[in-house]
Short mmCIF file of C-alpha atoms in Angstrom, two decimals:
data_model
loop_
_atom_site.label_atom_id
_atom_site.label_comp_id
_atom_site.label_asym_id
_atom_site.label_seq_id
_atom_site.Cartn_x
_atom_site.Cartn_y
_atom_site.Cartn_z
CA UNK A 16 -94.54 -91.74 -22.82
CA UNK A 17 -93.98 -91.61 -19.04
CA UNK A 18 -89.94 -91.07 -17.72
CA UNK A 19 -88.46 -93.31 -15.97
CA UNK A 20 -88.76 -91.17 -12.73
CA UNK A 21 -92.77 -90.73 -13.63
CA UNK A 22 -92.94 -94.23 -14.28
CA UNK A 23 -90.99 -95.12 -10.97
CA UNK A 24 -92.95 -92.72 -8.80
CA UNK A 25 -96.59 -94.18 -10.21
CA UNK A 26 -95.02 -98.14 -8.99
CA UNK A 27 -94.29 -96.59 -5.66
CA UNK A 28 -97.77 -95.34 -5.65
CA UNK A 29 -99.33 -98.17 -6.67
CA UNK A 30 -97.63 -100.10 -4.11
CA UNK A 31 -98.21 -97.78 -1.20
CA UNK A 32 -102.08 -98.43 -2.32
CA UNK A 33 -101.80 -101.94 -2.02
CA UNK A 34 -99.80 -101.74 1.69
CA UNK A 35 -102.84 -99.37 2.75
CA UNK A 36 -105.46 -101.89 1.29
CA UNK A 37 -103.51 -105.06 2.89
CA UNK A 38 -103.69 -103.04 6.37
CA UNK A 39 -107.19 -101.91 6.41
CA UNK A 40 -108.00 -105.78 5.05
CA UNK A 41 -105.69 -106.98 8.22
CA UNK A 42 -107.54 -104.12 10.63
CA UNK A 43 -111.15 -105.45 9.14
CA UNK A 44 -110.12 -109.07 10.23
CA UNK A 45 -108.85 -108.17 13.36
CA UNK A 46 -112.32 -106.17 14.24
CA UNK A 47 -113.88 -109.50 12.49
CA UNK A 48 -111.89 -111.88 15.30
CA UNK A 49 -112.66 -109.26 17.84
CA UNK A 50 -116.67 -109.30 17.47
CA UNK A 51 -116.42 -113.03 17.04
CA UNK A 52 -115.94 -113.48 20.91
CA UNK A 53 -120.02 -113.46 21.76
CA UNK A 54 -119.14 -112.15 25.23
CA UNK A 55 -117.72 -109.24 23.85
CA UNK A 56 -120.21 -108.92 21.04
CA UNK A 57 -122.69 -108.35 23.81
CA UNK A 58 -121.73 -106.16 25.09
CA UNK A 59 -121.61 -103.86 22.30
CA UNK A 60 -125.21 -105.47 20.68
CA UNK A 61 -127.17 -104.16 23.94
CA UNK A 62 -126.84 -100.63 23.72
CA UNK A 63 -126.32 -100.85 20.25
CA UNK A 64 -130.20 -102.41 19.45
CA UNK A 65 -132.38 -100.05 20.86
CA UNK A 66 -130.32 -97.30 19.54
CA UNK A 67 -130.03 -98.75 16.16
CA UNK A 68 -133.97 -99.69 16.13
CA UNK A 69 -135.07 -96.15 17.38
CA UNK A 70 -132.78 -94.29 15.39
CA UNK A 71 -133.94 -95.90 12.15
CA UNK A 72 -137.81 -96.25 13.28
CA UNK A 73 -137.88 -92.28 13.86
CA UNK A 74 -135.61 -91.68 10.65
CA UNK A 75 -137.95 -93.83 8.35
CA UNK A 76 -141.09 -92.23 9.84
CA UNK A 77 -140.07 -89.11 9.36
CA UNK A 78 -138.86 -89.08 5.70
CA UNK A 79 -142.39 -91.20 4.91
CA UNK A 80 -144.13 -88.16 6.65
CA UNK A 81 -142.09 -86.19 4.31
CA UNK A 82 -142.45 -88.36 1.32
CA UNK A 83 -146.44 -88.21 1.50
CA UNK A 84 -146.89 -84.26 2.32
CA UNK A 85 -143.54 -81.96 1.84
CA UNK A 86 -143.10 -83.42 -1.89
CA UNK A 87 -144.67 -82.24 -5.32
CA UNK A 88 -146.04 -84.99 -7.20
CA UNK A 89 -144.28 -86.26 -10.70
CA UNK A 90 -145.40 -84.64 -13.92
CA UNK A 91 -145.72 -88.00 -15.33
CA UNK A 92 -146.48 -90.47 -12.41
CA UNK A 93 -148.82 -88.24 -10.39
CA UNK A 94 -149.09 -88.82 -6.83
CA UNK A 95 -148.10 -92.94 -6.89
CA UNK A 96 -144.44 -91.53 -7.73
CA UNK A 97 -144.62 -91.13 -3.37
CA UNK A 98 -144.44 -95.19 -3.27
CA UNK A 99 -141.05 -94.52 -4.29
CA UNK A 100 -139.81 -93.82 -0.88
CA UNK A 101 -140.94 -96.82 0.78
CA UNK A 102 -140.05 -99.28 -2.47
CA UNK A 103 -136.24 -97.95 -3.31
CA UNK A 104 -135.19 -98.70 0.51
CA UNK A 105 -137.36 -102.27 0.54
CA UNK A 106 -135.17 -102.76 -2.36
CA UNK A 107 -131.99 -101.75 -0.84
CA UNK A 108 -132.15 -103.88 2.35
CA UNK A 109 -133.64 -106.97 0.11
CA UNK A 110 -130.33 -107.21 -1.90
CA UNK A 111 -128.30 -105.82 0.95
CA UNK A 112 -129.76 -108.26 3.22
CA UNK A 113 -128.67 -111.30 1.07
CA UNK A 114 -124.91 -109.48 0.57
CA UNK A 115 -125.00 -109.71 4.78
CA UNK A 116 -125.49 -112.75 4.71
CA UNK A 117 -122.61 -113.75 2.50
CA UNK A 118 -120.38 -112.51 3.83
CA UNK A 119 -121.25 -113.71 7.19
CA UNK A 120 -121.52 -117.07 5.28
CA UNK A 121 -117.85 -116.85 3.68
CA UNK A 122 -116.44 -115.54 6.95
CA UNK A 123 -118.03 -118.98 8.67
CA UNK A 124 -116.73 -121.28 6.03
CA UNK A 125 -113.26 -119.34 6.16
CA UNK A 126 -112.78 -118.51 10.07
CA UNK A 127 -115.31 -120.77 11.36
CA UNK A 128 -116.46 -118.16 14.10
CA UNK A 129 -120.11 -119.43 15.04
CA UNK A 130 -121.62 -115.73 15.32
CA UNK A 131 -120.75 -115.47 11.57
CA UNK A 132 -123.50 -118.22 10.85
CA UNK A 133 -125.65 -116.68 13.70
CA UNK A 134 -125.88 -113.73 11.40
CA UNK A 135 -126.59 -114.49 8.40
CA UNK A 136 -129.34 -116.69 10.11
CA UNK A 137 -130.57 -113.59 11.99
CA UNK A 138 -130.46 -111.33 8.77
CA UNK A 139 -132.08 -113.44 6.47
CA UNK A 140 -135.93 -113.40 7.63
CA UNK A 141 -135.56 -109.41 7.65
CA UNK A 142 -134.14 -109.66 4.13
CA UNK A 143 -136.63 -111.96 3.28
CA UNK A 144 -139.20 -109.37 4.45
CA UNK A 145 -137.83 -106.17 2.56
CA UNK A 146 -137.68 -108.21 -0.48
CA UNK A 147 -141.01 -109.61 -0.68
CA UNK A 148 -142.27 -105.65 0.79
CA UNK A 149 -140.26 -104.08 -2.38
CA UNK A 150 -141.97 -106.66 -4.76
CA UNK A 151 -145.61 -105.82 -3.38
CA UNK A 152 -144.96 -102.36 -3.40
CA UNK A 153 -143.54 -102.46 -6.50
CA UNK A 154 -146.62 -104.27 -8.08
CA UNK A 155 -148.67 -101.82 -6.40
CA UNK A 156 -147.00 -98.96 -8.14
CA UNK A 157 -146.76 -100.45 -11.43
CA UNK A 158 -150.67 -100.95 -11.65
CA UNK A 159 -151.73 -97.12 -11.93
CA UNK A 160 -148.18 -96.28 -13.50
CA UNK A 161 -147.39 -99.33 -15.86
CA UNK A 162 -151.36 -100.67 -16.19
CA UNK A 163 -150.31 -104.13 -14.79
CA UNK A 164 -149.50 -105.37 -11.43
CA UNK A 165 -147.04 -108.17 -12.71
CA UNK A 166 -144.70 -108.39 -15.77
CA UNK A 167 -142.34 -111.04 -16.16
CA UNK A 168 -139.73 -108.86 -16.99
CA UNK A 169 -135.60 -109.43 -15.49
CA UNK A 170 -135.46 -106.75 -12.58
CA UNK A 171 -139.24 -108.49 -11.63
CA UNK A 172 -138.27 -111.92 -11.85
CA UNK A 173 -134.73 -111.90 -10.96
CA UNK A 174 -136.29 -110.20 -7.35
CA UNK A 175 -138.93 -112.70 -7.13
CA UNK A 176 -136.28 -115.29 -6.95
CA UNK A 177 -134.12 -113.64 -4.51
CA UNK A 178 -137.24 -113.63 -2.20
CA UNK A 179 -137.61 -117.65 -2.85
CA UNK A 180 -133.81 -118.08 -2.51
CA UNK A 181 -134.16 -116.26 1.41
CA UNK A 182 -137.25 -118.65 1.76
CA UNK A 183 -134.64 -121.72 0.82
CA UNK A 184 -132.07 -120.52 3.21
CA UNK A 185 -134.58 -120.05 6.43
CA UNK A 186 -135.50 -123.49 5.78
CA UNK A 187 -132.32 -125.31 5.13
CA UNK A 188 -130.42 -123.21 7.98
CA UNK A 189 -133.46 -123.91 10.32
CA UNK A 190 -133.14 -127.87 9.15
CA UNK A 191 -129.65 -127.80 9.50
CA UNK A 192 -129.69 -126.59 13.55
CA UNK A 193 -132.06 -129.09 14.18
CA UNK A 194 -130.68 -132.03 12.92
CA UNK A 195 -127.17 -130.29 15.08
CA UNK A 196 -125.47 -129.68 11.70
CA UNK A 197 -122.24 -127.85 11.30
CA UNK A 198 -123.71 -124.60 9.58
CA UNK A 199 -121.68 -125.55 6.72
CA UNK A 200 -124.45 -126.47 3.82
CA UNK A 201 -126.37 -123.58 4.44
CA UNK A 202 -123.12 -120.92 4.47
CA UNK A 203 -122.31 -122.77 1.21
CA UNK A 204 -126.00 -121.86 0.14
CA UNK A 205 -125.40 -118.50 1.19
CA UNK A 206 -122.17 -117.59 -0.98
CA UNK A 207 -123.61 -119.64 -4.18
CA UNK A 208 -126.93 -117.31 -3.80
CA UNK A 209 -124.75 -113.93 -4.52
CA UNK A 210 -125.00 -114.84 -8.37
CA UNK A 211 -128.70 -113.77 -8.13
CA UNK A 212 -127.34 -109.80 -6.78
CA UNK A 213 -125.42 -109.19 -10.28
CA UNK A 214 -128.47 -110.35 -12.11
CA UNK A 215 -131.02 -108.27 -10.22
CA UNK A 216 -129.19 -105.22 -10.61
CA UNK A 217 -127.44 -105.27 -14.40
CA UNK A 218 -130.95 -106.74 -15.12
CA UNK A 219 -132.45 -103.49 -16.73
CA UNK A 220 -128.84 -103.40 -18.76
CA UNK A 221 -128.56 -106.29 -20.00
CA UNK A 222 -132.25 -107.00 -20.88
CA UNK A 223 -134.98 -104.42 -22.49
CA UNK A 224 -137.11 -104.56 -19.31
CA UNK A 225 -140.83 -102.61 -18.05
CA UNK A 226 -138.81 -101.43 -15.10
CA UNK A 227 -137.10 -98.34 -15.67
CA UNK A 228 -133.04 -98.18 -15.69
CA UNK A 229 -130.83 -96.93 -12.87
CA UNK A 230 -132.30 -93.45 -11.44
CA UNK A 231 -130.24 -93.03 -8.58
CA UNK A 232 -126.47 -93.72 -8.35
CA UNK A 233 -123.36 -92.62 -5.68
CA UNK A 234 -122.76 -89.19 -7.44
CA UNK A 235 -125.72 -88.16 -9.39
CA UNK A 236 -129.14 -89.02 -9.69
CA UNK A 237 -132.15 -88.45 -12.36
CA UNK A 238 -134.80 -87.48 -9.65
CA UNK A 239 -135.10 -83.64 -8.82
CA UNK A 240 -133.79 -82.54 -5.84
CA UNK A 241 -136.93 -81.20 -4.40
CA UNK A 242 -138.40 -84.91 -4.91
CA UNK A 243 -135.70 -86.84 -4.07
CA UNK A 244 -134.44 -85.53 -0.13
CA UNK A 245 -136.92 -87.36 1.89
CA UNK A 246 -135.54 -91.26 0.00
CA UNK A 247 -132.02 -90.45 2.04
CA UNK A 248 -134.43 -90.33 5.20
CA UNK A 249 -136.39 -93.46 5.06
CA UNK A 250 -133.09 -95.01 3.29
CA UNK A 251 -130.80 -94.39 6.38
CA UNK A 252 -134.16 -95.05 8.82
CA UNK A 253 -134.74 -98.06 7.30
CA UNK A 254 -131.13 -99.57 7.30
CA UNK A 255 -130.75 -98.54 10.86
CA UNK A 256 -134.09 -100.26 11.65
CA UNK A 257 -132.40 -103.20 9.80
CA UNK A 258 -129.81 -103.58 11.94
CA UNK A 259 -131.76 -102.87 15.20
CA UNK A 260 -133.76 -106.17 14.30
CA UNK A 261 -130.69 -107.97 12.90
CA UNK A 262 -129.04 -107.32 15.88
CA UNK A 263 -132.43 -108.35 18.44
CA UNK A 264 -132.27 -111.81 16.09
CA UNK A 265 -129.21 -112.14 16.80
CA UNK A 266 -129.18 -112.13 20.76
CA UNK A 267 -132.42 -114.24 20.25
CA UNK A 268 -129.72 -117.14 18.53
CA UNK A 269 -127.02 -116.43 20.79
CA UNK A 270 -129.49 -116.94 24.08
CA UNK A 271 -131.05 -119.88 22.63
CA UNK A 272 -127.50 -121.34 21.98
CA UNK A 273 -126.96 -120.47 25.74
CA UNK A 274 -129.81 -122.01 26.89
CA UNK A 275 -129.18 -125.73 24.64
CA UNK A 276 -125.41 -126.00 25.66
CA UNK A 277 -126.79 -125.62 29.71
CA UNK A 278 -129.57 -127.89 29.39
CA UNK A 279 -127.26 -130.67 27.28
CA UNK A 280 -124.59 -130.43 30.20
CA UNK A 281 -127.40 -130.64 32.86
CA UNK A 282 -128.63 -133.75 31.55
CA UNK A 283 -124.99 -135.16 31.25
CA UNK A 284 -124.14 -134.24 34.69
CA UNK B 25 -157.35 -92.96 -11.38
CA UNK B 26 -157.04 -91.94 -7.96
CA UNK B 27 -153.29 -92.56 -6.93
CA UNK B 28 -153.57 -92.23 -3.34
CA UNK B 29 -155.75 -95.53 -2.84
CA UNK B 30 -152.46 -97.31 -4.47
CA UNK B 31 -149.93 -95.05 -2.16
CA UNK B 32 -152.00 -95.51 0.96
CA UNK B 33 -151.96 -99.18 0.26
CA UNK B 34 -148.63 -99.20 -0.53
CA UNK B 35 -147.39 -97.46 2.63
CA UNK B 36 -149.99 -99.80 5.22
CA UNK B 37 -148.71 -102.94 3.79
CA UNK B 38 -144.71 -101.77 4.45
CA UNK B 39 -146.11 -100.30 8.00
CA UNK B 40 -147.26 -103.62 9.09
CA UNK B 41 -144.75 -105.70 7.85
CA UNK B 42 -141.98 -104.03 9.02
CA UNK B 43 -144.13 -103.76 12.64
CA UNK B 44 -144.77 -107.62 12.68
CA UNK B 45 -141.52 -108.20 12.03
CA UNK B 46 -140.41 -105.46 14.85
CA UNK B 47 -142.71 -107.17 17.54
CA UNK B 48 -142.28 -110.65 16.33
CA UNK B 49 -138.08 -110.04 16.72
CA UNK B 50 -138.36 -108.32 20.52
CA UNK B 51 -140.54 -111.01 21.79
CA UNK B 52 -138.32 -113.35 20.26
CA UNK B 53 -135.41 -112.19 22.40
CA UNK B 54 -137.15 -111.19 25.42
CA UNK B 55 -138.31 -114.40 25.89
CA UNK B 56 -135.12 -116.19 24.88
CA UNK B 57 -132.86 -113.94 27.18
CA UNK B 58 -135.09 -114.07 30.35
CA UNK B 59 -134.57 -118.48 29.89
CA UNK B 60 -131.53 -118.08 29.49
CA UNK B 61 -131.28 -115.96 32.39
CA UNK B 62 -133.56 -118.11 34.35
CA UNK B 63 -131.58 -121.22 33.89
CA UNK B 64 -127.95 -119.10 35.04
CA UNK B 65 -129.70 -117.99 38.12
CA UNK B 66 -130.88 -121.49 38.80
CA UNK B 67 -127.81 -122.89 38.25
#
């Protein structure tokens, strides 16, 4: 049983918690507001892309160098276990792709800023991309490891439709500019397409799956160390290289924008 | 089985997409930035 000074001293805790949460929440929103002025946003995207793009394009290159010659192969998997560099971050960036552009969805349909729907436009085809690349190298590996190079299996599936859900959103987004929609059907498609996330990863929980359970968490992981350093390499190069092309997509939306508003007041002038 | 013709694979396929996808995405926005541009100085 806690005293009434313990117990006291734990609500003040608790409570400072919450103040710090409610004023990094009000500092996110205010850097949210702040980026949502495309001027601005500009300015920080130009250096920012070919920084972001190198970074990550050297990074990834490196720990794939590393991947294929610095590492001993796996006592059971052999030498295929090296398609695990390329395939964890392709899986990474597919579901973190379709988290970006979520939130960029719910920050449209809450704020309304128009570079909120600009990016989850401009992330989704590089989403789309890492998904489909983790599902072919993922095939690939499972052919010399598992003996097939498809199982219908939940982590397989569930992935597979996450690629087909990115292929829905292109479309519908790119339908939904040209007919001069609001953005606001595809942002809604955007937010009801997290469910798939919770499904692809409790997947090999909830269901007995081919695909092996979690290896690698936060804290700990199952991997050796002397196997596992190059994956932080090619994960951080590859999520840089992410947002290098996010960002290039982005600029790409924002000029076209520019150049559709000028023409359309041309022509009514 | 010889792993390697599977890692090799593996490895080209993410090479090129992720290249495609590079090129594809600058061209993209060089182009779209020097119209835009074009159409400012015009103006």
């Amino acid at each position: 049983m806690l005293g009434n000074g313990q117990a006291v001293a734990l609500h003040i805790a608790a409570i400072r918690k919450w103040i710090l949460v409610a004023k990094l929440g009000r500092a996110a929103r205010n850097v949210l507001h702040a980026l949502a002025n495309p001027t601005r946003f500009l300015k920080l995207a130009r250096p920012l892309t070919p920084l972001f793009f190198w970074v990550g394009t050297a990074l990834a290159l490196f720990g794939a160098w590393a991947g294929l010659t610095q590492t001993p192969p796996d006592y059971l998997q052999g030498e295929s276990v090296r398609i695990l560099y390329i395939h964890v971050p392709a899986a990474w960036l597919g579901m973190g792709g379709w988290s970006g552009v979520a939130v960029a969805s719910l920050v449209y349909l809450i704020w309304r800023h128009p570079l909120a729907s600009i990016a989850a436009r401009a992330v989704a085809p590089a989403g789309a991309l890492f998904a489909i690349l983790c599902l072919i190298t993922g095939s690939i590996w499972g052919r010399p490891t598992w003996g097939t190079w498809w199982e219908w299996d939940g982590r397989l599936t569930s992935m597979l439709l996450l690629f087909f859900v990115y292929l829905a959103y292109i479309a519908l987004a790119r339908a939904d500019a040209d007919r001069g929609g609001d953005g606001r059907v595809p942002a809604l498609f955007g937010v009801a397409g997290t469910v798939l996330l919770p499904i692809i990863r409790y997947s090999v929980v909830w269901w007995n799956t081919l695909h092996q359970g979690q290896s690698i968490g936060l804290t700990s992981s199952k991997i050796d160390a002397s196997m596992l350093w190059p994956l932080w390499f090619t994960l951080f190069g590859f999520t840089f290289f992410f947002a290098g092309i996010a960002l290039m997509r982005m600029r790409t939306l924002l000029a076209q924008a520019k150049v559709e508003a000028r023409m359309k007041r041309m022509a009514q002038s | 089985m010889n792993h390697w013709a599977f890692v090799t694979a593996a490895y080209v396929i993410t090479l090129a997409g992720a290249t495609a996808l590079a090129l594809q995405s600058w061209h993209a926005m060089r182009r779209a930035e020097a119209a835009a541009e074009a159409l400012r100085k015009k103006r």
